[in-house]
mmCIF file of C-alpha atoms in Angstrom:
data_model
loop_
_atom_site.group_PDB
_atom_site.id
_atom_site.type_symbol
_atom_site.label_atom_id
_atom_site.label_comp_id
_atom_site.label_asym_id
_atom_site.label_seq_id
_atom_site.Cartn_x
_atom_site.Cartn_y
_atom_site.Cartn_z
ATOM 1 C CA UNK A 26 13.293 -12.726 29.233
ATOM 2 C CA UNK A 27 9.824 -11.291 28.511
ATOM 3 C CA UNK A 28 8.901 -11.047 32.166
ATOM 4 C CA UNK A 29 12.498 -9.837 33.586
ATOM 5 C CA UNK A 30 11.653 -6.670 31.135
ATOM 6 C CA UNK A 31 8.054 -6.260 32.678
ATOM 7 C CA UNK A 32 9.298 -7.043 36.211
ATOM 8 C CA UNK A 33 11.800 -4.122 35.359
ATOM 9 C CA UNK A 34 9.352 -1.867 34.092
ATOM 10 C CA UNK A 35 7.261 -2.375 36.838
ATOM 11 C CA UNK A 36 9.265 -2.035 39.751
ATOM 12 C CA UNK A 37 11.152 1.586 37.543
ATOM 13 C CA UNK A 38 7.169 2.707 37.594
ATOM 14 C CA UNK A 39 6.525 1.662 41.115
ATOM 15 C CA UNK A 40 10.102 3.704 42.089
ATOM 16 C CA UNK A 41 8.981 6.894 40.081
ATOM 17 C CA UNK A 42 5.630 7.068 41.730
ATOM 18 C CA UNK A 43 6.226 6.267 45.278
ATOM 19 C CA UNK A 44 9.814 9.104 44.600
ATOM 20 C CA UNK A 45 7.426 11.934 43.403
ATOM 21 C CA UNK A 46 4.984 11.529 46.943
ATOM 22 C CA UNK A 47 8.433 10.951 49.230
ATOM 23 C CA UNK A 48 8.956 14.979 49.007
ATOM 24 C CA UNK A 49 6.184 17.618 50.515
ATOM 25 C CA UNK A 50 8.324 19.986 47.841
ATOM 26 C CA UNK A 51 7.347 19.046 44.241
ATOM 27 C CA UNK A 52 8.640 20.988 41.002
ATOM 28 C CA UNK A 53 5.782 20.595 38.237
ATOM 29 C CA UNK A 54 5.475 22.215 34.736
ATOM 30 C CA UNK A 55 3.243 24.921 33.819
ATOM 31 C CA UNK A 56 1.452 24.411 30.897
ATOM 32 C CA UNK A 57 3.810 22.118 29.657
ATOM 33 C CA UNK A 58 6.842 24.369 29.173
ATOM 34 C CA UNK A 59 8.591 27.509 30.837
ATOM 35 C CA UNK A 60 10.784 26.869 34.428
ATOM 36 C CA UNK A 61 9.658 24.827 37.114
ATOM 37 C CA UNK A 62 7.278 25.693 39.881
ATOM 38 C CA UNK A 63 7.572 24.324 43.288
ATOM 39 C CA UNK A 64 4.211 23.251 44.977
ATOM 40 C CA UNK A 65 4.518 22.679 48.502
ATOM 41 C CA UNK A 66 2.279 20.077 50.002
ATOM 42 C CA UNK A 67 -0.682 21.386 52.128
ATOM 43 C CA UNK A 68 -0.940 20.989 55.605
ATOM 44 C CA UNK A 69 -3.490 22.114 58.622
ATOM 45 C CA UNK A 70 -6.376 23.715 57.693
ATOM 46 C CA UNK A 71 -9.975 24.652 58.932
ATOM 47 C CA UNK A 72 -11.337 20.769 58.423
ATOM 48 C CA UNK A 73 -12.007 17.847 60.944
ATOM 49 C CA UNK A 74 -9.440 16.061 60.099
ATOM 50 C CA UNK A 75 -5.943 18.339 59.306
ATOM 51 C CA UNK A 76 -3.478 16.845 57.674
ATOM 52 C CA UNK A 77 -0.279 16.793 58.601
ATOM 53 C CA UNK A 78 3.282 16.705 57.067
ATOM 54 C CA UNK A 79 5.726 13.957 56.781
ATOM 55 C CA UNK A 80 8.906 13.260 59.046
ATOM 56 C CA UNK A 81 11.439 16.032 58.853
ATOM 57 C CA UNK A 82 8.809 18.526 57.825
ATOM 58 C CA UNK A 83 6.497 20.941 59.848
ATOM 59 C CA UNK A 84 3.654 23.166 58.919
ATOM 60 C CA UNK A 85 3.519 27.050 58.584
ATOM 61 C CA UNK A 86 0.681 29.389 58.013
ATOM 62 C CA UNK A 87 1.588 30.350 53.935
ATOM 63 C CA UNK A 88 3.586 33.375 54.310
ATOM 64 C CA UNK A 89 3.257 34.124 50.654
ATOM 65 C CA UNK A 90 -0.658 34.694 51.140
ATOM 66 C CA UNK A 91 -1.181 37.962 52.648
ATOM 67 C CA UNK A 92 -3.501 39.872 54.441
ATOM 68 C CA UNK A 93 -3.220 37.848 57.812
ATOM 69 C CA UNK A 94 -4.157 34.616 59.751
ATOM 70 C CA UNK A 95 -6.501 32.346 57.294
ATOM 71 C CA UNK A 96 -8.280 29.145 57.782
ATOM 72 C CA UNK A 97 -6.683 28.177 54.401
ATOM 73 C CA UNK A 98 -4.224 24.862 54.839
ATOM 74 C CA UNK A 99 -0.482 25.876 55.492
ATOM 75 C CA UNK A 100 2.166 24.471 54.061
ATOM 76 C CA UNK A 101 5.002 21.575 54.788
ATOM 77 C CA UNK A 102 8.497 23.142 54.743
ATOM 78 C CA UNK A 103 11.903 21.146 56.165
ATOM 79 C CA UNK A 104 12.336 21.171 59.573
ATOM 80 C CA UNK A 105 15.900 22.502 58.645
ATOM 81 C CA UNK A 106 14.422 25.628 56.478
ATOM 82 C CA UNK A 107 16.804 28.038 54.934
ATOM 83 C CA UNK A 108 16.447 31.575 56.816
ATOM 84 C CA UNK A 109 16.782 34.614 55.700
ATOM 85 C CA UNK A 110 17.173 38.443 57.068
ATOM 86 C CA UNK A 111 17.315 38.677 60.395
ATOM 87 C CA UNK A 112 19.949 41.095 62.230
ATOM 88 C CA UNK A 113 22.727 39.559 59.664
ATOM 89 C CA UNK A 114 20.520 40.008 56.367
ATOM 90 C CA UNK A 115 21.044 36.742 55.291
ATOM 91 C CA UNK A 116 19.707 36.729 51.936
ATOM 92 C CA UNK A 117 18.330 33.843 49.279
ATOM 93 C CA UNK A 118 20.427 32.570 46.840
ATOM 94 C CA UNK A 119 18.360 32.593 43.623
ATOM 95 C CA UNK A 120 18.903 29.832 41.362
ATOM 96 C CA UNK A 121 19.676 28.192 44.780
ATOM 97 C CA UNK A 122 16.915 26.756 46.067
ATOM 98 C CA UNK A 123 14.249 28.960 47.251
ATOM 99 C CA UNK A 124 15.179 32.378 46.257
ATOM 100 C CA UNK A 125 12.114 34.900 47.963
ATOM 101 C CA UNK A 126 12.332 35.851 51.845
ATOM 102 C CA UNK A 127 9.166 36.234 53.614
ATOM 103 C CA UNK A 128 8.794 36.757 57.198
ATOM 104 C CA UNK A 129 8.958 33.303 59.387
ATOM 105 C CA UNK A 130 4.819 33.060 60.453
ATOM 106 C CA UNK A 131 5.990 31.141 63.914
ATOM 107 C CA UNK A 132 7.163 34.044 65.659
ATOM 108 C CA UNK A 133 5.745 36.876 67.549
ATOM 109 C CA UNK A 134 8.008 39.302 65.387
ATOM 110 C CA UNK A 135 6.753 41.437 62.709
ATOM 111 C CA UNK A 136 8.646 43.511 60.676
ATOM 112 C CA UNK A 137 5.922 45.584 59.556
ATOM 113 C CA UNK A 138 5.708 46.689 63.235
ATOM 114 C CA UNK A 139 9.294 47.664 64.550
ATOM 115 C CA UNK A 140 10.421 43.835 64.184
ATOM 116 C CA UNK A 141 13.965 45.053 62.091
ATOM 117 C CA UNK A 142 15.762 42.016 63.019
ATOM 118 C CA UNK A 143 12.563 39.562 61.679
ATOM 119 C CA UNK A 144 14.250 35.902 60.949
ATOM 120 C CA UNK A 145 12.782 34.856 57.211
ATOM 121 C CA UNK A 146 12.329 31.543 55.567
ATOM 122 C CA UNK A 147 13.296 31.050 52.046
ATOM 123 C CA UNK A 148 10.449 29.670 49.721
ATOM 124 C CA UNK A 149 9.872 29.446 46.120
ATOM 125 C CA UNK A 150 6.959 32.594 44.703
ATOM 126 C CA UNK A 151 3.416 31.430 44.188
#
């Protein structure tokens, strides 16, 4: 009976670990208390050897880090993002998801420079 309970306890550990690396989007604590924080797994990146995100995910330039293009390591966000803006104004739906709209980095549009109708991805705030 002793080693069904270990084999359970084992294979429940083995499920929680390999469950909280299956995701590139990770909600953490901060400092042990207050609302969760999403971390988004880094991608790309001014090295040798970039790394890259998993299936179903691709990498942007950080859109939340301003002040233009970086060497710093993007981010992985779903293939099937959640847009925002754009000529309909789609907007995030806090407490949704991802509630802040910053301009999509993969286009040549910029809304900063006549670019109105700028498609946005939704992300969670550093």
């Amino acid at each position: 009976m002793q080693l069904i309970s270990t084999l359970t306890i084992a294979l429940a550990a083995a499920a929680t670990a390999s469950g909280s690396r299956s995701s590139p989007v990770r909600a953490r604590q901060e400092g042990g208390g207050g609302s969760p924080v999403a971390a988004y797994a880094p991608c790309g990146g001014f090295t040798p050897h970039p790394v890259e995100c998993e299936y179903g995910f691709q990498c942007i330039q950080d859109p939340r880090i301003t002040g233009g293009p970086t060497d710093q390591p993007g981010i992985c966000v779903p293939d099937d993002w959640a847009q925002c803006a754009g000529f309909r104004g789609l907007e995030c739906l806090p407490g949704w998801g991802p509630s802040v709209c910053y301009d999509w980095p993969n286009d040549d549009c910029d809304p900063q420079n006549g670019g109105a109708d700028c498609i946005g991805i939704c992300l969670y705030p550093l």
